[in-house]
mmCIF file of C-alpha atoms and ligand atoms in Angstrom:
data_model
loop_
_atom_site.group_PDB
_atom_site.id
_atom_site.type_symbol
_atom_site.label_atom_id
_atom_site.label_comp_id
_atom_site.label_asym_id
_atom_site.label_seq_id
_atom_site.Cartn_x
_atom_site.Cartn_y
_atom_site.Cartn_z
ATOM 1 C CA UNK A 13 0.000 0.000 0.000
ATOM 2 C CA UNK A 14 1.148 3.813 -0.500
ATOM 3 C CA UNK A 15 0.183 4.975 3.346
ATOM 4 C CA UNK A 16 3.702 4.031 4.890
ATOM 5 C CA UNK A 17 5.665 5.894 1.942
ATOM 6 C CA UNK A 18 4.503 8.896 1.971
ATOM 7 C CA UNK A 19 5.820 11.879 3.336
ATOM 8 C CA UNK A 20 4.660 12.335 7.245
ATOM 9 C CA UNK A 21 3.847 16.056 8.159
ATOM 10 C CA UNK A 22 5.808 17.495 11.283
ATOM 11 C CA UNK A 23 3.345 15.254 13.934
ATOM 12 C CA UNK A 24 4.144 12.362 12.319
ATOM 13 C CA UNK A 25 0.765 11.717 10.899
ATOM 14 C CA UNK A 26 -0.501 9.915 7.744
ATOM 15 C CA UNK A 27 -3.167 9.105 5.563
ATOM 16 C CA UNK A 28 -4.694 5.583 6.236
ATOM 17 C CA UNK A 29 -5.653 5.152 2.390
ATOM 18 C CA UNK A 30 -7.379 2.130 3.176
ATOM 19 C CA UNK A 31 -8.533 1.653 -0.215
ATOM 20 C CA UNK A 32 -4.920 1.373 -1.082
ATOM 21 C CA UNK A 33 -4.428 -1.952 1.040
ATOM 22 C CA UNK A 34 -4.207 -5.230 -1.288
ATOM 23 C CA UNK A 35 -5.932 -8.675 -1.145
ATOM 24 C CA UNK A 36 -3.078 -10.180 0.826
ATOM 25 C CA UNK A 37 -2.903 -7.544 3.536
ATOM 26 C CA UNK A 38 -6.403 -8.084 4.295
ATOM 27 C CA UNK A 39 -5.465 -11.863 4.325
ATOM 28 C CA UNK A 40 -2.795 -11.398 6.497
ATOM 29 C CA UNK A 41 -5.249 -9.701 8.740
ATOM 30 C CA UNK A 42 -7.908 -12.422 8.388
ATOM 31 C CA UNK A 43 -5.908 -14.970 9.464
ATOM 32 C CA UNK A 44 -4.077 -13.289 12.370
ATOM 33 C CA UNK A 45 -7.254 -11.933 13.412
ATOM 34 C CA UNK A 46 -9.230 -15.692 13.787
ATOM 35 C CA UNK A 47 -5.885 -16.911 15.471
ATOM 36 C CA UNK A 48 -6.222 -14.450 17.712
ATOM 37 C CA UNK A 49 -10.477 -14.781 17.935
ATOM 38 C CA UNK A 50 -10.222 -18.438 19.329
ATOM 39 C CA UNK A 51 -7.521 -17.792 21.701
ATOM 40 C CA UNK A 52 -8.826 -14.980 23.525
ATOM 41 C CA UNK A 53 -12.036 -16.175 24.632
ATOM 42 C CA UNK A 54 -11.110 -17.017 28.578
ATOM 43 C CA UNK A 55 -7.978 -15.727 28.207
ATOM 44 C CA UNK A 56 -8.329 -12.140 27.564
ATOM 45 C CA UNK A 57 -9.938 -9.659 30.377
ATOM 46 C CA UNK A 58 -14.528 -9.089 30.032
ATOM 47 C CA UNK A 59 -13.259 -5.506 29.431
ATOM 48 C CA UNK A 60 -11.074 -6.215 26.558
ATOM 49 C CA UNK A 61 -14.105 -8.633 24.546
ATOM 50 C CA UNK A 62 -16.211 -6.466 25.286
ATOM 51 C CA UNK A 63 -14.462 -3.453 23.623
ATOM 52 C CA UNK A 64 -14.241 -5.768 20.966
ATOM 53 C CA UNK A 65 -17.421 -6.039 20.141
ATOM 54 C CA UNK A 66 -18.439 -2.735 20.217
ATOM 55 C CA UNK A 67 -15.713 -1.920 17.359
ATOM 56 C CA UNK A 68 -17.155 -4.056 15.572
ATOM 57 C CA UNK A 69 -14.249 -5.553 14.853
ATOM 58 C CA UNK A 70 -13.984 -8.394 11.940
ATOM 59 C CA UNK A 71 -12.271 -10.786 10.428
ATOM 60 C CA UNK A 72 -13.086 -9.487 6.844
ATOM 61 C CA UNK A 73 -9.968 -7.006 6.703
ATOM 62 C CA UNK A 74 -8.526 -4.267 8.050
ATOM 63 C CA UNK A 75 -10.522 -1.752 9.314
ATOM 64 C CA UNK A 76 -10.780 1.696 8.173
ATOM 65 C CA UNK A 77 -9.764 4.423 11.279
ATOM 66 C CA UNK A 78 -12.316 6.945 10.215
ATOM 67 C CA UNK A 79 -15.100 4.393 11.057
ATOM 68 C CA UNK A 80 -13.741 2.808 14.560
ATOM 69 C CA UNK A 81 -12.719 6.572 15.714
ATOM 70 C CA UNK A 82 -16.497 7.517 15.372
ATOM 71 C CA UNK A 83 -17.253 4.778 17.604
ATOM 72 C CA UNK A 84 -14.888 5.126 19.916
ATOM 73 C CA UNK A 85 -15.166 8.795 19.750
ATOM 74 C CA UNK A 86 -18.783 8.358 20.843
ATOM 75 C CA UNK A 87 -17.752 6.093 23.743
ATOM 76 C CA UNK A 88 -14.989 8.382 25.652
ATOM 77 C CA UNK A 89 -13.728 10.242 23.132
ATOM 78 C CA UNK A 90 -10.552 8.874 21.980
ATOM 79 C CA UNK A 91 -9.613 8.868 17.546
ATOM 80 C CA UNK A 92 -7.357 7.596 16.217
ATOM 81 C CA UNK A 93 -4.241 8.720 14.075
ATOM 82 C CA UNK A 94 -2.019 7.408 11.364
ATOM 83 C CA UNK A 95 1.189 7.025 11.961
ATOM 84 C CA UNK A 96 4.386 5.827 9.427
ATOM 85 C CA UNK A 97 6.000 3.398 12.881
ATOM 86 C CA UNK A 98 7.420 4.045 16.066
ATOM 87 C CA UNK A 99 7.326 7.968 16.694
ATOM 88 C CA UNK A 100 9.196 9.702 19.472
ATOM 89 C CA UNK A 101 8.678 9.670 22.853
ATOM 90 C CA UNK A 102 7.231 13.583 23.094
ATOM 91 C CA UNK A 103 4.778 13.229 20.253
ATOM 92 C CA UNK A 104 3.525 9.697 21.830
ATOM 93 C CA UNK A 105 2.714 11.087 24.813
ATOM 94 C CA UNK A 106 1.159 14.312 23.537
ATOM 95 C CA UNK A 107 -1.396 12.297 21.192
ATOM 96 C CA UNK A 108 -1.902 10.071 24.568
ATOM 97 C CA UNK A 109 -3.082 13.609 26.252
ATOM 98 C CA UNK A 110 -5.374 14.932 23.522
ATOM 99 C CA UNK A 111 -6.528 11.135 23.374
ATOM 100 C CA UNK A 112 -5.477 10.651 20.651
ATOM 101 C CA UNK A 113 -4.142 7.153 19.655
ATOM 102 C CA UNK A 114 -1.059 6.636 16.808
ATOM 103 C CA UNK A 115 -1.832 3.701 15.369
ATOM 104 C CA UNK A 116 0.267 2.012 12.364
ATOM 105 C CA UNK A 117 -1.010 1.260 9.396
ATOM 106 C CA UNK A 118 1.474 -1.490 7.603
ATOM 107 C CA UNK A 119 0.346 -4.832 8.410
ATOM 108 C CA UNK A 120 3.364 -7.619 8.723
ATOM 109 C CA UNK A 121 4.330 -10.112 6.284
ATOM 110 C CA UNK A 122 2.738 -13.419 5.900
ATOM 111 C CA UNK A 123 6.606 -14.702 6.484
ATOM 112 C CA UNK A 124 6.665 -12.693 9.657
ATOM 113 C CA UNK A 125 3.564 -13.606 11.491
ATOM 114 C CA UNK A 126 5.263 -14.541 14.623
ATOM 115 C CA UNK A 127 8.700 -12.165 14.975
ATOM 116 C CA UNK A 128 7.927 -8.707 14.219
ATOM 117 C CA UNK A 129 10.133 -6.128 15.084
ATOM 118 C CA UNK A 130 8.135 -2.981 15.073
ATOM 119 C CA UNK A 131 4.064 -3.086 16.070
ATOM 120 C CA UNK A 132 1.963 -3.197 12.967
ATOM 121 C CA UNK A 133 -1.990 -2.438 12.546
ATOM 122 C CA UNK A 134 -3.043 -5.178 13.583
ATOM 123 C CA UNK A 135 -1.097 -5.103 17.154
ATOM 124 C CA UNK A 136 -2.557 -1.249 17.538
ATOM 125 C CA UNK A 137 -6.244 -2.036 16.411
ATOM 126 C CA UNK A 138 -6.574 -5.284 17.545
ATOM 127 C CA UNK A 139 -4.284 -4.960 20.834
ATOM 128 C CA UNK A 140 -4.702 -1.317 22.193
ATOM 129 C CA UNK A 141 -8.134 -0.056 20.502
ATOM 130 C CA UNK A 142 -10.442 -2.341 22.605
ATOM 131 C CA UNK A 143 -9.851 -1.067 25.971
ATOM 132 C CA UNK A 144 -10.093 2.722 24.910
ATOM 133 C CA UNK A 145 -13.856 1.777 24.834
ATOM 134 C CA UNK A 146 -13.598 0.956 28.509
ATOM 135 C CA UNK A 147 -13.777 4.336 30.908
ATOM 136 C CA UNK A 148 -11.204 3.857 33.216
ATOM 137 C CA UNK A 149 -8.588 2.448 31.195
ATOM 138 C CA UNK A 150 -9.275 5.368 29.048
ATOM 139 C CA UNK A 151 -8.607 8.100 31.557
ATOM 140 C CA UNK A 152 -5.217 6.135 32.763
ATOM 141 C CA UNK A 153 -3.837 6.178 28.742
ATOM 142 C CA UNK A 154 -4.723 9.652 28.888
ATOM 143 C CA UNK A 155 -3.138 10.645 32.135
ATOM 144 C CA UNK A 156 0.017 8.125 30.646
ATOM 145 C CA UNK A 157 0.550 10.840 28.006
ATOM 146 C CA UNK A 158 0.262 13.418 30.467
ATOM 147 C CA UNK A 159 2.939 11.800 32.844
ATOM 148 C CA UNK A 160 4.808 11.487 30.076
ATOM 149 C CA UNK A 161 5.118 15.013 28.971
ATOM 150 C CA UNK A 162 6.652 15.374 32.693
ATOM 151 C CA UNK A 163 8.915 13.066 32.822
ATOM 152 C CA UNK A 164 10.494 14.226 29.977
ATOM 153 C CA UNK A 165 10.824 17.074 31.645
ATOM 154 C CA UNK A 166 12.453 15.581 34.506
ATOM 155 C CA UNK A 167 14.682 12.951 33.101
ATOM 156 C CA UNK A 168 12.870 9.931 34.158
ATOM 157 C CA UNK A 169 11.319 8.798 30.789
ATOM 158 C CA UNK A 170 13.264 5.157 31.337
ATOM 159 C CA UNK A 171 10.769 4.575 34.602
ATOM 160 C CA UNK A 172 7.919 5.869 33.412
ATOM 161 C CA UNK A 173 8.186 3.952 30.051
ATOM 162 C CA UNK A 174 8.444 0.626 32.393
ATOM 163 C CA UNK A 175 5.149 1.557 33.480
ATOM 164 C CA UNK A 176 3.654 1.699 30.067
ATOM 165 C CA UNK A 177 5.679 -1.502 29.444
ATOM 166 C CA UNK A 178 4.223 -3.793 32.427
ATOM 167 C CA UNK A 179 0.621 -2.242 32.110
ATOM 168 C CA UNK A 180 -0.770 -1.049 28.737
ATOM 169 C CA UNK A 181 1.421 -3.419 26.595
ATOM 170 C CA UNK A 182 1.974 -6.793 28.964
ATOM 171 C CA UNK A 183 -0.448 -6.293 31.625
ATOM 172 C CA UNK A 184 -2.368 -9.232 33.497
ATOM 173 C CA UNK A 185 -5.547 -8.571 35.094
ATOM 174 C CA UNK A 186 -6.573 -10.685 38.290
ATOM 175 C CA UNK A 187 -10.858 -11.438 38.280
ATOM 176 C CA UNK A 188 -13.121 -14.128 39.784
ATOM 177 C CA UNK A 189 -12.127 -16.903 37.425
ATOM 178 C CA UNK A 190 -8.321 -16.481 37.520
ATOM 179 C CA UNK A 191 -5.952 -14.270 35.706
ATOM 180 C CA UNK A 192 -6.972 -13.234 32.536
ATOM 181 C CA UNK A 193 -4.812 -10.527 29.992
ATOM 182 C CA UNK A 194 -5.271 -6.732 29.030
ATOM 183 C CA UNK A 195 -1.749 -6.254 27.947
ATOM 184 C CA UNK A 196 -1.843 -5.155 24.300
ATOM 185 C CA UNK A 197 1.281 -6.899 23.815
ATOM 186 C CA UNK A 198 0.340 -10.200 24.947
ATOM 187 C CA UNK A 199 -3.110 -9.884 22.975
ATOM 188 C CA UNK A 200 -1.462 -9.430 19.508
ATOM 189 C CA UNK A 201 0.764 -12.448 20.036
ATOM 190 C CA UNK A 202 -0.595 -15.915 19.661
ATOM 191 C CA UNK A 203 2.632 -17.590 21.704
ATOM 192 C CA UNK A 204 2.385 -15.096 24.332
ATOM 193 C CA UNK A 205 -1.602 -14.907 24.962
ATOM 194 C CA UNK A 206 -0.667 -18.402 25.921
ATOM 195 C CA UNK A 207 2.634 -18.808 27.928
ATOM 196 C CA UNK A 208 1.747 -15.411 30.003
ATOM 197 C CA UNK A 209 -0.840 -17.728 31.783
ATOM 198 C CA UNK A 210 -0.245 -21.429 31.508
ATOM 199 C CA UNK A 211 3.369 -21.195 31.504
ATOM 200 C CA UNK A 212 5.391 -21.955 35.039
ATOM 201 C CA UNK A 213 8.330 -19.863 34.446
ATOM 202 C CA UNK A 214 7.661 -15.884 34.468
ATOM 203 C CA UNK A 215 6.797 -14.707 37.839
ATOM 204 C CA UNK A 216 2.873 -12.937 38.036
ATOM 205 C CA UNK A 217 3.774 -10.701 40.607
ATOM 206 C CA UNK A 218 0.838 -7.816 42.477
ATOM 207 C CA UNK A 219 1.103 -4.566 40.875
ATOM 208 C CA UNK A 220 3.018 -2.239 42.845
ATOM 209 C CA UNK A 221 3.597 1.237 41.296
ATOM 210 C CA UNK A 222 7.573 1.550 42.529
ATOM 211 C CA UNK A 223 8.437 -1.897 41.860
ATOM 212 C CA UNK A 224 7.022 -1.670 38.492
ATOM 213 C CA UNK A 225 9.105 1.906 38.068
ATOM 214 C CA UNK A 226 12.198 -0.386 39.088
ATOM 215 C CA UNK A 227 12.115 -3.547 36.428
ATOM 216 C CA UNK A 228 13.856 -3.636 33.605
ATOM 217 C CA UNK A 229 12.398 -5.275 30.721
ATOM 218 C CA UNK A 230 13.153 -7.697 27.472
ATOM 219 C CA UNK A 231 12.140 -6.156 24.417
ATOM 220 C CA UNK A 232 13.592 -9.354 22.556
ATOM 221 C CA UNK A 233 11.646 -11.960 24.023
ATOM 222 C CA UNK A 234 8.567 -13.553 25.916
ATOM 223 C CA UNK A 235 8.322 -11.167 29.251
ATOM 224 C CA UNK A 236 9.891 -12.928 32.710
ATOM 225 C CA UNK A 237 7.798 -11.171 35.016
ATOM 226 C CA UNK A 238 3.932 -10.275 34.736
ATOM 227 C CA UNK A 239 2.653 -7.342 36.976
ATOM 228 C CA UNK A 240 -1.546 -8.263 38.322
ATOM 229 C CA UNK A 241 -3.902 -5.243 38.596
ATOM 230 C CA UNK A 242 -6.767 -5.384 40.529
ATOM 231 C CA UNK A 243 -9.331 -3.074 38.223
ATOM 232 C CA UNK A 244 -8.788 -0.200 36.022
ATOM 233 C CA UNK A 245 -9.635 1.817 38.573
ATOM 234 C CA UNK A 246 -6.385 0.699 40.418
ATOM 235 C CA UNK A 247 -4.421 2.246 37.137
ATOM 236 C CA UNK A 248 -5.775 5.319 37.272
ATOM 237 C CA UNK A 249 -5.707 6.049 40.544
ATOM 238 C CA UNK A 250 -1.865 5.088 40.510
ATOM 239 C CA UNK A 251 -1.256 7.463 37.950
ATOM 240 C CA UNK A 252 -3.027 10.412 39.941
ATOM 241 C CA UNK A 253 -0.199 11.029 42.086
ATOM 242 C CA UNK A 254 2.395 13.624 41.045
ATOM 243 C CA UNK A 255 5.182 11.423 40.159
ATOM 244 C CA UNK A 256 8.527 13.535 40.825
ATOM 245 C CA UNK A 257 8.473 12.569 44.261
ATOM 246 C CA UNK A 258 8.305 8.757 43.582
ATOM 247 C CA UNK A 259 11.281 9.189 40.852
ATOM 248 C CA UNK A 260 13.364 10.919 43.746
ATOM 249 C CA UNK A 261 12.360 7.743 45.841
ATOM 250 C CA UNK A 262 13.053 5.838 43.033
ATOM 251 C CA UNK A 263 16.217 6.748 42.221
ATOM 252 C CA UNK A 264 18.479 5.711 45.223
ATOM 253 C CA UNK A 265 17.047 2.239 44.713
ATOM 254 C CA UNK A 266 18.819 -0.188 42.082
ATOM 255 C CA UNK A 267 17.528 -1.390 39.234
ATOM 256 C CA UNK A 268 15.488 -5.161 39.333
ATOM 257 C CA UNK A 269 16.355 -7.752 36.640
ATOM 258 C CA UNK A 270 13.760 -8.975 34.846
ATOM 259 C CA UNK A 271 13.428 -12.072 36.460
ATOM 260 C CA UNK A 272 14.015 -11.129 40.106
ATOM 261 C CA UNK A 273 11.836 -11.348 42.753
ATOM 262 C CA UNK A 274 12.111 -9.109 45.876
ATOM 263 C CA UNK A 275 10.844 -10.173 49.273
ATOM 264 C CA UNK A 276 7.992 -7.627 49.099
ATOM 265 C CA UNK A 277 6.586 -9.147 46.220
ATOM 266 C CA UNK A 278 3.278 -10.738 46.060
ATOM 267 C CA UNK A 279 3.442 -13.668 43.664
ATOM 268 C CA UNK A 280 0.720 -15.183 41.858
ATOM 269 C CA UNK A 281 0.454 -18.552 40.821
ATOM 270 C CA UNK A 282 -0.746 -19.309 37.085
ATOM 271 C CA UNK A 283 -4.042 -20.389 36.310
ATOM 272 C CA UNK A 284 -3.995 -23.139 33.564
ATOM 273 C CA UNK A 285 -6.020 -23.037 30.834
ATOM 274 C CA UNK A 286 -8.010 -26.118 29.564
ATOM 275 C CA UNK A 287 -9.289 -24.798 26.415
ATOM 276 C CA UNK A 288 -9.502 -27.169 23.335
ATOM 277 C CA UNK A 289 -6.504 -24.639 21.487
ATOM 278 C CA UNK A 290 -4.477 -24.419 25.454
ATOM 279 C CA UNK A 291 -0.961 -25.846 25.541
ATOM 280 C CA UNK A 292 0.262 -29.596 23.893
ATOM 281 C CA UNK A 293 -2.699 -29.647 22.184
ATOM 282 C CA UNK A 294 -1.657 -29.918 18.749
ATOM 283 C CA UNK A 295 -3.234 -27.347 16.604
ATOM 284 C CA UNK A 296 -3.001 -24.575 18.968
ATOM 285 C CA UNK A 297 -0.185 -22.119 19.458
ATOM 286 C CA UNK A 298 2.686 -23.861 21.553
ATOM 287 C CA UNK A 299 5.496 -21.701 23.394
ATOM 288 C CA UNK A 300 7.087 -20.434 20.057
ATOM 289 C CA UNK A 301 9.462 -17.608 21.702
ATOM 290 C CA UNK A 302 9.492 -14.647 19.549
ATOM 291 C CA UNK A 303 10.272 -10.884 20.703
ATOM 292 C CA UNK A 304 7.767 -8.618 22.470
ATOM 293 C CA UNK A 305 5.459 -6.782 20.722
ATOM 294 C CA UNK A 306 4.508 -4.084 22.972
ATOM 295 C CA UNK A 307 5.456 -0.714 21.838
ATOM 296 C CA UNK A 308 9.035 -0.176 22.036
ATOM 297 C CA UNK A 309 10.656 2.958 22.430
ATOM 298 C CA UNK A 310 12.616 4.133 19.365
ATOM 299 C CA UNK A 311 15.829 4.350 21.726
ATOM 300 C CA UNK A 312 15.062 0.654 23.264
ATOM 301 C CA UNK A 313 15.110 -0.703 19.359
ATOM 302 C CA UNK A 314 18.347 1.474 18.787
ATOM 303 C CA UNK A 315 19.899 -0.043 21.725
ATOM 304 C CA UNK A 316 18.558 -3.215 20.932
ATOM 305 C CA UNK A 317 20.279 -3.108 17.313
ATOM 306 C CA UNK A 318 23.565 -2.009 18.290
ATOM 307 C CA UNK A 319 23.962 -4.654 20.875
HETATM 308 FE FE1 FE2 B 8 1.677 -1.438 21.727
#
């Protein structure tokens, strides 16, 4: 399609031109999308199907922008905006606080299903545009961008980026029936959606604001540790704080692997899936590792590269 080579303007937006997207892009789509249909059902959070349905979201192709921003417009306001890829960290966070969402609009390669580099439109739609249906979670993505904008004031981008990280893209939710996923990340990836619940080795670990602030993070593979929320609710409220304090707290504290546990940590223990498509069965996904596909940070992928 023509979207991704043309010229952005200065804030980085494009022109969908979703008429311009061929056969086999919508194919892609298709298929990644009914992977991704039968998985979630029990795995992913009420909040997340739900949002899901309200888009109107399909298997028939990729959606056009205009259509699901008037819907979620209608709902709590958010659109959404083309964007060429990853964009820097001061123009992500000010679309966050005008709620506005940058969304790509290349869709991987059929060669590439499983190990893409960069998010595509079908991680941003399909993974992040759910939840901006749901109130709460639409406030905290919104006060995100706005934390953002001040920690880049302050120098503390790296902590505040880990929150993003361990909530929006790869966060678990903890409800009645067990853990279930909201992490944008982990609902765009077919391995993941499985081996963040039914897998014994990362560590599901309470949600705790400064503990979160303190954990580094892979960008290269299947996350080690899994931070639980409680609600929504929880998310915003932990953003309503003014942070400069906690990165002064912060800041005489080291650094926590990825897989580490500290002895304030409240583990959780996984909760086993027994669906038809769960683990060993043989037509479902198995524990294919693959890199993250949250949103990185254009200076995470740099650093990545040039290890
Ligand atoms: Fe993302």
């Amino acid at each position: 399609m023509t979207a991704v080579r043309q010229e952005a303007i200065s804030d980085f937006s494009i022109e969908q031109n979703w008429q311009d997207y061929t056969e086999e892009e919508h194919a892609i789509w298709r298929h990644l999308f009914q992977r991704q249909q039968r998985l979630l059902v029990g795995r992913a959070c009420q909040e997340f199907l739900d949002g899901f349905g309200a888009l109107g979201l399909a298997a028939d192709g990729i959606p056009d922008f205009g259509r699901l921003s008037e819907v979620l417009d209608a709902a709590t306001g958010w659109r959404l905006v083309a964007v060429p890829g990853l964009v820097p960290d001061d123009v992500f966070f000010a679309y966050l606080a005008r709620r506005r969402f940058p969304s790509t609009c290349f869709i991987r390669r059929r060669d590439r299903l499983d190990y893409l580099q960069e998010p595509d439109v079908f991680h941003d739609i399909c993974g992040h545009v759910p939840l901006l249906i749901n109130p709460a979670f639409a406030d905290y993505i919104q006060a995100y961008g706005e934390g953002g904008l001040k920690a880049l004031g302050l120098g503390h981008l790296t902590r505040l980026a880990r929150l993003y990280w361990y909530t929006v893209e790869f966060g678990l939710i903890a409800t009645e029936r067990g853990l279930r996923i909201y992490g944008s990340g982990i609902l765009s990836s077919a391995g993941e959606s499985v081996y963040c619940l039914d897998h014994p080795r990362p560590n599901r670990i309470r949600f705790d604001l400064r503990r979160v602030m303190r954990t580094c993070y892979r960008i290269d593979d299947f996350q080690q540790t899994y931070f639980v929320i409680d609600n929504f609710q929880q998310l915003f409220d932990a953003t309503r704080p003014d942070f400069a304090p906690i990165y002064r707290e912060i800041a005489a504290l080291p650094d926590i692997d990825p897989d580490a546990l500290i002895s304030s940590d409240q583990k959780l223990e996984p909760t086993p899936f027994s669906s038809p498509l769960g683990r060993g069965q043989k037509n479902g996904p198995q524990f294919d590792r693959g890199p993250s596909l949250g949103r990185k940070r254009l200076e995470d992928v740099r650093q990545h590269h040039n290890q």
